Coordinates of C-alpha atoms in Angstrom, one line a residue:
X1 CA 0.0 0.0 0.0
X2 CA 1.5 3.6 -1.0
X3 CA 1.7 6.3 1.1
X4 CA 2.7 8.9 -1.1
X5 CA -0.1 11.1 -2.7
X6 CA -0.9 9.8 -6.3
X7 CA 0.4 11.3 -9.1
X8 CA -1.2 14.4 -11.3
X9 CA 0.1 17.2 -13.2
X10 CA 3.1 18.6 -12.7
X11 CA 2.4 22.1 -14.0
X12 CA 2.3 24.7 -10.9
X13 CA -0.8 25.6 -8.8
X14 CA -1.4 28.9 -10.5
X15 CA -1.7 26.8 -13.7
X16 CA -4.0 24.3 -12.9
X17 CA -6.4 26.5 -11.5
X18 CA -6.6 28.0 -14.5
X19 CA -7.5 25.0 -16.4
X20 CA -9.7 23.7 -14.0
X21 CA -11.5 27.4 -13.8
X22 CA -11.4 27.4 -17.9
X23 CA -12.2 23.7 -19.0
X24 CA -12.7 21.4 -15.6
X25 CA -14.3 18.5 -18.1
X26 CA -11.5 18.1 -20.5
X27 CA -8.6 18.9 -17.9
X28 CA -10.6 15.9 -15.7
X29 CA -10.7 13.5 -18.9
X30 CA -6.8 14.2 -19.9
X31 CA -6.1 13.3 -16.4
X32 CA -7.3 10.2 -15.9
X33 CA -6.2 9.3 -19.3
X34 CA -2.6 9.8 -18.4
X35 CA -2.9 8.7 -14.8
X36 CA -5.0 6.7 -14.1
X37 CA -8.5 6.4 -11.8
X38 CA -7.1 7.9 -9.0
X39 CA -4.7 11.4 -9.0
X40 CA -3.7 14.5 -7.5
X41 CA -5.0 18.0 -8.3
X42 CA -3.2 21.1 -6.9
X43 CA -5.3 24.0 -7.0
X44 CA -5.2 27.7 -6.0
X45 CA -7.7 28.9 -2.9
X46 CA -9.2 25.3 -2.8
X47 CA -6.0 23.1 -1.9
X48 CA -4.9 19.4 -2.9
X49 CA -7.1 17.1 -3.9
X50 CA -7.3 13.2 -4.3
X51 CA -9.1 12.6 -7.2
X52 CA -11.2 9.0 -7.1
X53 CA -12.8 7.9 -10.5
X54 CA -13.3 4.5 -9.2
X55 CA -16.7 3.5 -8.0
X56 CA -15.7 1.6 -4.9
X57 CA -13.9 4.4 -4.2
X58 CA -16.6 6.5 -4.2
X59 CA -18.8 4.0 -2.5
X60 CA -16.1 3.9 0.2
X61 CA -16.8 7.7 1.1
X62 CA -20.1 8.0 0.8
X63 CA -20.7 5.1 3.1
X64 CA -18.0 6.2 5.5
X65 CA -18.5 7.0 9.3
X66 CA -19.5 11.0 9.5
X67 CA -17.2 10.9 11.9
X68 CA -14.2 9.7 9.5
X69 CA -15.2 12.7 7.1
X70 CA -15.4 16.5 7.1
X71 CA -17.0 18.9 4.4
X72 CA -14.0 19.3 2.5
X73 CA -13.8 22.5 0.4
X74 CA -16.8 23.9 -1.2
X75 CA -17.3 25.8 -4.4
X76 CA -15.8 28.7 -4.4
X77 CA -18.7 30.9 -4.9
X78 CA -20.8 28.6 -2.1
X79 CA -19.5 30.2 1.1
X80 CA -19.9 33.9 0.2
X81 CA -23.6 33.1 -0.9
X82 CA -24.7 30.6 1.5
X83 CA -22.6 31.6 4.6
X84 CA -20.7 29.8 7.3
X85 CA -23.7 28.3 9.0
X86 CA -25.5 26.9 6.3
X87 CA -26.6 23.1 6.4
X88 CA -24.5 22.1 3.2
X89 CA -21.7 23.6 5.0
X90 CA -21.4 22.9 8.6
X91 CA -19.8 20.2 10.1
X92 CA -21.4 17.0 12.4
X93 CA -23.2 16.9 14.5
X94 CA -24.8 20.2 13.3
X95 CA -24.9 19.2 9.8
X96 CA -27.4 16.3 10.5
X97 CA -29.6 18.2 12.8
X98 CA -30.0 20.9 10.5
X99 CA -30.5 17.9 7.9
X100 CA -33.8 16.4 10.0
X101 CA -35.2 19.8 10.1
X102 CA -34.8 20.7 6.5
X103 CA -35.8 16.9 5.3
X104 CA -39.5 16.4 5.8
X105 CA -40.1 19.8 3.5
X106 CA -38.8 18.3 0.5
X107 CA -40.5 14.7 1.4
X108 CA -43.2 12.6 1.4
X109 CA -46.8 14.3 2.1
X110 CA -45.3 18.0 1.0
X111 CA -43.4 17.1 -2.0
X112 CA -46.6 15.3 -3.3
X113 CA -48.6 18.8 -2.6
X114 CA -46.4 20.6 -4.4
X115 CA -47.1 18.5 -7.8
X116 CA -49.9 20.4 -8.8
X117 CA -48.3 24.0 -7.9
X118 CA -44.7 23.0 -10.2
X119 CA -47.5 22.0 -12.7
X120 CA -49.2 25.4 -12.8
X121 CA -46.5 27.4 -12.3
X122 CA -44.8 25.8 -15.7
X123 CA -47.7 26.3 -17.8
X124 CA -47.7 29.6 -16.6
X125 CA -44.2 30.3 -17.2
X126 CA -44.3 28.3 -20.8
X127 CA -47.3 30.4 -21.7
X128 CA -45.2 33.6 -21.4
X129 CA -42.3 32.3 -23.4
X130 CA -42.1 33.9 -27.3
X131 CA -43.3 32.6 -29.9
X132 CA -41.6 32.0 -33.1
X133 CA -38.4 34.0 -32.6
X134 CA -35.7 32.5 -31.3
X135 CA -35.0 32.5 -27.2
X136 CA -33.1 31.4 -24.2
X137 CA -34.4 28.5 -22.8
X138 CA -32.1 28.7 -19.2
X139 CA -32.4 32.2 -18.3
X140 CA -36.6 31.0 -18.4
X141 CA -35.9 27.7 -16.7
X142 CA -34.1 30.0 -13.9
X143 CA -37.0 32.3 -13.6
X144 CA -39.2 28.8 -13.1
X145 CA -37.2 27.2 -11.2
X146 CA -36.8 30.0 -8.3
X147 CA -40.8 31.0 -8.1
X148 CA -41.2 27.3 -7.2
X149 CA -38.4 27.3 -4.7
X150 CA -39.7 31.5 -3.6
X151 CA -43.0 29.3 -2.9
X152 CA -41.6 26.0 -0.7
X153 CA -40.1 28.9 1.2
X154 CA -42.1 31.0 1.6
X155 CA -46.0 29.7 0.7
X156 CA -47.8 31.9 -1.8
X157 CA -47.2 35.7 -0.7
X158 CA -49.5 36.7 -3.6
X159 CA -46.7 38.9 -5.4
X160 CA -46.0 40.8 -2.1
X161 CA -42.5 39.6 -2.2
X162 CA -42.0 40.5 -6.1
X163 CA -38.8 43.0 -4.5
X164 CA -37.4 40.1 -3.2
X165 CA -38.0 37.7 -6.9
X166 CA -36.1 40.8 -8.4
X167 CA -32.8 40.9 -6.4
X168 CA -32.7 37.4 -6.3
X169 CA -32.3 37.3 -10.4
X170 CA -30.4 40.0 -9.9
X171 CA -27.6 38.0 -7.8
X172 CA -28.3 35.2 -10.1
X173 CA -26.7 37.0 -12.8
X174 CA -24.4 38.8 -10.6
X175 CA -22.8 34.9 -9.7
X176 CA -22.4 33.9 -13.5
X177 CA -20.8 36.9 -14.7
X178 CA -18.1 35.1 -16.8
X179 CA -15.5 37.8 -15.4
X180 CA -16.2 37.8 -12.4
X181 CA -15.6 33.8 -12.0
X182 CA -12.4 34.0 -13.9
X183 CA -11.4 36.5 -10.9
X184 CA -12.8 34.2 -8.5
X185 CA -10.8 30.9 -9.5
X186 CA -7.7 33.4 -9.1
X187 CA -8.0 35.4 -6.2
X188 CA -10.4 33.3 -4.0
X189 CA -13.5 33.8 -2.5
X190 CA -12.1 36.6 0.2
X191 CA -12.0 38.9 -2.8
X192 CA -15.6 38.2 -4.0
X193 CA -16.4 38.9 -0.2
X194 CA -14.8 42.4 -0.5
X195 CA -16.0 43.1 -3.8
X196 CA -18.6 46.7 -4.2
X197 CA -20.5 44.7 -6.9
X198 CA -21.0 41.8 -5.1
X199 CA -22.1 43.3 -2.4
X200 CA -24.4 45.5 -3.9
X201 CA -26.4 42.4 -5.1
X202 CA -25.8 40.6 -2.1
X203 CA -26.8 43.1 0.5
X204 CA -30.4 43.8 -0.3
X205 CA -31.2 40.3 -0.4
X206 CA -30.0 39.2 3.0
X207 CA -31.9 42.4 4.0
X208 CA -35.0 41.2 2.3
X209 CA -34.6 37.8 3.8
X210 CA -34.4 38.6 6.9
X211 CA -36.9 41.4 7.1
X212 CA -39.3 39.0 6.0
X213 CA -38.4 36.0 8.5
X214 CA -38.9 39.0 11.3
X215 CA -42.4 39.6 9.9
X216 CA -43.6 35.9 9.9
X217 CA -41.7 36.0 13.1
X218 CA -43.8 38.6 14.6
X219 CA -47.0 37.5 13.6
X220 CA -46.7 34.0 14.0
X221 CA -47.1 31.2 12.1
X222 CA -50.7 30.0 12.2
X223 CA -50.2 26.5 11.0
X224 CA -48.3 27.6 8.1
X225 CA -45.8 24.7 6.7
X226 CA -43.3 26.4 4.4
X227 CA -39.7 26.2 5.2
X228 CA -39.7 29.7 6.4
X229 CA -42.3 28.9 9.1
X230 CA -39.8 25.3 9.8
X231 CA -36.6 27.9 10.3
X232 CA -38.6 30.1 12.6
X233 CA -40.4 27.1 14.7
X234 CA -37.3 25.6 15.4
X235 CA -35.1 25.8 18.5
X236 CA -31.6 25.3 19.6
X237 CA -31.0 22.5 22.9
X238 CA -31.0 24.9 25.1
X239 CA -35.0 26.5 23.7
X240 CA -33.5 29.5 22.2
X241 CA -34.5 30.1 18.3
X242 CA -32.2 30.0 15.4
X243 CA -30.1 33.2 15.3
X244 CA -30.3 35.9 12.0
X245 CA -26.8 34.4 11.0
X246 CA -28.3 30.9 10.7
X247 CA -32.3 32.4 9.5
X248 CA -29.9 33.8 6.6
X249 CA -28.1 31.3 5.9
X250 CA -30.5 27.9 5.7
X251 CA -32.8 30.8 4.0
X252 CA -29.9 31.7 1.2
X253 CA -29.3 27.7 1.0
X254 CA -32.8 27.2 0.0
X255 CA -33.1 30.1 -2.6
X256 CA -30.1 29.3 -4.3
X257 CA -31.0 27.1 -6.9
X258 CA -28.7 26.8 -10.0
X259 CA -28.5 23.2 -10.8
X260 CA -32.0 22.3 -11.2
X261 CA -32.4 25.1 -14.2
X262 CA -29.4 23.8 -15.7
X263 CA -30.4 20.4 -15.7
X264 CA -33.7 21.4 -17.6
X265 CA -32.0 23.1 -20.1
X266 CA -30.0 20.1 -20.7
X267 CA -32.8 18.4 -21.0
X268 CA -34.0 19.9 -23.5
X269 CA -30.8 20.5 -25.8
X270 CA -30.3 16.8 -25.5
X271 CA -33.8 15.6 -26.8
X272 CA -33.9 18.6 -29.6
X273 CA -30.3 17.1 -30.9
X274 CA -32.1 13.3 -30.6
X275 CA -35.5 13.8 -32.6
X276 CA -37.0 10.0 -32.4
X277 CA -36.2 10.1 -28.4
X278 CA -38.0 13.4 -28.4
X279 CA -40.5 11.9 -30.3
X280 CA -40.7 8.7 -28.2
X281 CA -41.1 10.7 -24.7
X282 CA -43.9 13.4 -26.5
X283 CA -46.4 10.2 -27.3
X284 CA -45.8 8.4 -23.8
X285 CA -46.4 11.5 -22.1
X286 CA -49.1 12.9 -24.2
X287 CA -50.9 9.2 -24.0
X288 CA -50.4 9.1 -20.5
X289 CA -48.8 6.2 -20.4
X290 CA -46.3 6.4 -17.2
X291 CA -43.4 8.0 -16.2
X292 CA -40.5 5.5 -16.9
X293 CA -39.3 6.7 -20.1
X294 CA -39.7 10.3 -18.5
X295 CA -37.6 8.9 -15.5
X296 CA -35.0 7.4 -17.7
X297 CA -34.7 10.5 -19.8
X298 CA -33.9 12.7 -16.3
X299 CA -31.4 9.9 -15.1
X300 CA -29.5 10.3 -18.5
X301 CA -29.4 14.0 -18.7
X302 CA -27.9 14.4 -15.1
X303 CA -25.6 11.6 -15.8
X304 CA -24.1 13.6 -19.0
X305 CA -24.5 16.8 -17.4
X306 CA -24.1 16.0 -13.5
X307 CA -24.8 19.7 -12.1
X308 CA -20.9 19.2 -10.4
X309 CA -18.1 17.4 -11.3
X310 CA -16.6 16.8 -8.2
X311 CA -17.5 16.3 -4.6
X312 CA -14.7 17.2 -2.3
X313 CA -14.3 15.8 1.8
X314 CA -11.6 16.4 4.2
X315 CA -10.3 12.4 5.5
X316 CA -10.8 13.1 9.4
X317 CA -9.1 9.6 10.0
X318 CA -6.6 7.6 7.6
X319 CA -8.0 5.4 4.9
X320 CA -7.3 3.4 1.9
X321 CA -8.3 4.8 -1.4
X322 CA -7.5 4.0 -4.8
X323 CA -4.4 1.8 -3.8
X324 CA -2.9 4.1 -1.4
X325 CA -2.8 5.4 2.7
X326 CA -4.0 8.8 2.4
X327 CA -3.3 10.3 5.5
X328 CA -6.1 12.4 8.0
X329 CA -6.6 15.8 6.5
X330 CA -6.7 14.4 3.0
X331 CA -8.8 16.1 0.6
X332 CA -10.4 13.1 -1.2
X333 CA -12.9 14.1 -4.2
X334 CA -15.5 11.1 -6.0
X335 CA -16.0 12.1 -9.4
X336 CA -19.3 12.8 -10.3
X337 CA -18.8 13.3 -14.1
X338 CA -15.8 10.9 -14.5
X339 CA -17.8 8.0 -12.5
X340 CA -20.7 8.9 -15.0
X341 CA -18.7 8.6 -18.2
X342 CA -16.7 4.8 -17.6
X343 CA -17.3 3.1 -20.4
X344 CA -17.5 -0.4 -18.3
X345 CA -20.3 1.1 -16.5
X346 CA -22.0 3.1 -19.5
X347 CA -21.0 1.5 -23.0
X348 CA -21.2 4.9 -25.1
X349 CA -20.9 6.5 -22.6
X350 CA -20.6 10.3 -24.3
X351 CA -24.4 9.3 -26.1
X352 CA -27.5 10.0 -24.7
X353 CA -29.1 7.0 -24.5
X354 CA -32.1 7.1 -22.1
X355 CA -33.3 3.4 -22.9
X356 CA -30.2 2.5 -20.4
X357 CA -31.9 3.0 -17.6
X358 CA -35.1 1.4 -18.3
X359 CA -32.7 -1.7 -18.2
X360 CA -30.1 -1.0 -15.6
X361 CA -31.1 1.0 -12.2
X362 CA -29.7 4.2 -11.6
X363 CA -27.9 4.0 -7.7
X364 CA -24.9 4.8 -5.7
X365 CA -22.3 4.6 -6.3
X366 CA -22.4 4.5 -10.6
X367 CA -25.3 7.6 -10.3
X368 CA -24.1 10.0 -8.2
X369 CA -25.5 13.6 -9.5
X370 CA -26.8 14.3 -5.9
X371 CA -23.7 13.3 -4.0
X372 CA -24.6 10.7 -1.6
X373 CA -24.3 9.2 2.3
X374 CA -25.1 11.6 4.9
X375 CA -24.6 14.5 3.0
X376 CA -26.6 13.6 -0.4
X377 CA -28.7 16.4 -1.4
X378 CA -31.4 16.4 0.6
X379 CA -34.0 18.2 -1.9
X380 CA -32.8 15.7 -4.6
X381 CA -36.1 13.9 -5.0
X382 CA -38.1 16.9 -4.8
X383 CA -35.4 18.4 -7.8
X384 CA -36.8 15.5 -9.4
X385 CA -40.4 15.3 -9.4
X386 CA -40.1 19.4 -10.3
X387 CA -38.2 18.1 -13.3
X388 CA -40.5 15.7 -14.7
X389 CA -43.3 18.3 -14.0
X390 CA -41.8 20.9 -15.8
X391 CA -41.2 18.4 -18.7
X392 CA -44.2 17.0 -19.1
X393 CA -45.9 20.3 -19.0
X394 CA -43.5 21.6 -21.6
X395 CA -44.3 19.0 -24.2
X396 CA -47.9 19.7 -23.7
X397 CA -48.1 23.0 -24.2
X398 CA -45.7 23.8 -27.2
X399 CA -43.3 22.5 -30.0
X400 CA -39.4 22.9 -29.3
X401 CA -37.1 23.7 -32.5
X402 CA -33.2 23.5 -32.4
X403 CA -32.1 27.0 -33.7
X404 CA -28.6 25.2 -34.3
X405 CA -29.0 21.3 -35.5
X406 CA -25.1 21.4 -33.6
X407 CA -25.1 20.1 -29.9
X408 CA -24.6 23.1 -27.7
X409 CA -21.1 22.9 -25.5
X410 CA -21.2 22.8 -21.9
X411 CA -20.0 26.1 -20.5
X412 CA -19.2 26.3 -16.1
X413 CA -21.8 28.6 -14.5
X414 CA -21.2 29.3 -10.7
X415 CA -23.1 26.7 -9.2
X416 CA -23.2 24.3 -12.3
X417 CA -22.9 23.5 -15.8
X418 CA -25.0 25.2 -18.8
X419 CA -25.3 25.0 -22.0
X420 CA -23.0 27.3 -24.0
X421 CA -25.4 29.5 -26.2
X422 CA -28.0 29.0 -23.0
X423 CA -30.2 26.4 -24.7
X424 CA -31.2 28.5 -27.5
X425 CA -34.2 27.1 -29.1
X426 CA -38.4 28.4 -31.0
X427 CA -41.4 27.7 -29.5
X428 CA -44.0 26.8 -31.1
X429 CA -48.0 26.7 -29.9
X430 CA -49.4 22.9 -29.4
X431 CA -52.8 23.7 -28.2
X432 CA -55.5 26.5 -29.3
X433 CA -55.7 27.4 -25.6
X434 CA -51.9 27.9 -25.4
X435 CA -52.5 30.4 -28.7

């Protein structure tokens, strides 16, 4: 067994941040074609990590004690949006109390309440979209994606909170300024922190938060069950209620949601560039016929275009990974999008190919877009089920044209991965009440 760290690339720090910040896919692809399933990255503001291709490997952390493994180093622009106390972000044993009072919101009895409301709030988007003319199909899947996630929150505030909807887009595109992640990978997230710009989009929405929590706060919650009326109900050991810090952060946790917009898009560039799938999923779904060939086109998309790449944990105790002894305070990251694309797991594994997983089951530690063990995403069903919603009601309501026959490239957004030209695409009316 070695005990040396595993090979990687030799180029310094400074230059394989800027690979990893320019092209993470292909810079993760060349590595493991030149050394192997398990290697060592060196990179600026986020330290040295132990890259683990291997799906034992992967199995091996996510089934780990929680006390063998800490978070590890989040992405970059994580911590100066979500904060220190966030759920995705703390450490045990705070990580799993947080956990329990987060889960049962994005579970069971509420997530099946909340069908009918991602329903009607996607034909209500889809029926505002343009018709004709060419448009952006993320920057609309965004827009979705955050007045369902506005509602879990919050409940249905009847447009009183449109102030808040506004500076939450507008830190949206704040985050995926191109420029401003190219200064990010380089100077770290301290500098984002200090930033005017960033905290001119940042400022007003912890302000609007939190004035909001001190309303419901003030009033009480009268039986209310949104997430805001969860964060407010709940109390430390000792009785006292969650602090402002933590309101703000488990509030910012739940507002920020990048991936599940990105993964529609993808969605939807893949099944424009693959016209007999599109064609296969439209008929089941307009026949009502089930949701497995709806189920296996979702598991597809997010294993081509996992929302991250990597998941990173600190080792708290030694193990044995990938042939070595990595020692305790090891950085050790399963990856997602390297896992997803082994061609002894996935024959093809750069086609989309939905009809897999009507054959083979999608699980840990082969599918992996949510993470998984203790610290799997825990609104990863409920991403889901607003997924399939959104889908179903898209191919209902309207006819999707490619404005490019090409496949669009994947491009890094702060959170996730997007199509390059944002999912460009024509929409067309299906039904006379859409017209």
């Amino acid at each position: 067994m070695r005990t040396a760290l595993p090979p990687g690339p030799r180029m310094p720090r400074i230059r394989q941040s800027a690979r990893w910040a320019r092209e993470p896919l292909p810079f993760l692809e060349r590595c493991r074609e030149r050394y192997g399933d398990t290697f060592t990255l060196r990179l600026l503001h986020l330290g040295t990590w132990v890259v683990l291709s291997d799906p034992e490997d992967a199995k091996r952390i996510f089934t780990a004690d929680s006390g063998d493994l800490g978070v590890g180093v989040p992405n970059l622009m994580l911590r100066p949006v979500l904060g220190p106390h966030s759920v995705m972000l703390s450490e045990e044993p705070e990580h799993m109390t947080r956990r329990r009072l987060m889960l049962p919101r994005f579970h069971g009895e509420r997530m099946k309440e909340d069908a009918e409301m991602m329903t009607e709030l996607a034909r209500r988007e889809v029926r505002a979209w343009p018709v004709g003319e060419p448009f952006e199909l993320w920057p609309r899947m965004q827009a979705l994606t955050q007045e369902v996630v506005m509602r879990a929150v919050f409940g249905d505030d009847g447009g009183r909170l449109d102030p808040l909807r506004a500076l939450l887009t507008r830190l949206t595109e704040t985050v995926n300024d191109s420029g401003r992640l190219g200064r990010l990978s380089l100077f770290g997230p301290r500098w984002l922190e200090r930033s005017r710009g960033w905290r001119r989009a940042m400022a007003p929405v912890e302000a609007a938060v939190l004035e909001e929590a001190r309303r419901r706060r003030a009033e009480g919650e009268n039986g209310r069950r949104d997430a805001v009326s969860i964060l407010i109900d709940a109390r430390y050991e000792d009785g006292s209620p969650l602090s402002e810090k933590d309101l703000r952060d488990e509030l910012l946790t739940l507002l920020t949601d990048g991936p599940t917009s990105s993964s529609l898009a993808w969605v939807f560039e893949r099944l424009l560039r693959h016209p007999q799938k599109l064609e296969r999923l439209r008929d089941e779904v307009l026949a009502g016929e089930g949701d497995a060939y709806l189920d296996a086109v979702i598991k597809e998309t997010l294993r081509l275009r996992p929302p991250v790449s990597v998941v990173v944990r600190r080792l708290l105790a030694p193990a044995e990974l990938g042939g070595y002894r990595l020692p305790a305070g090891t950085l050790v990251a399963p990856c997602v999008y390297l896992i997803h694309h082994r061609e002894d797991v996935y024959p093809e594994p750069d086609s989309f190919l939905p009809e897999r997983f009507l054959e083979q089951r999608a699980a840990v530690p082969t599918w992996i877009p949510f993470g998984g063990g203790a610290r799997r995403c825990l609104a990863a069903s409920y991403a889901e089920q607003e997924m399939k919603r959104v889908v179903r009601t898209v191919l209902g309501e309207v006819e999707l044209e490619p404005v490019e026959s090409r496949s669009e490239r994947v491009t890094k957004s702060a959170i996730a991965f997007s199509p390059a030209q944002h999912g460009l695409v024509v929409s067309r009316p299906r039904t006379p009440a859409y017209a």
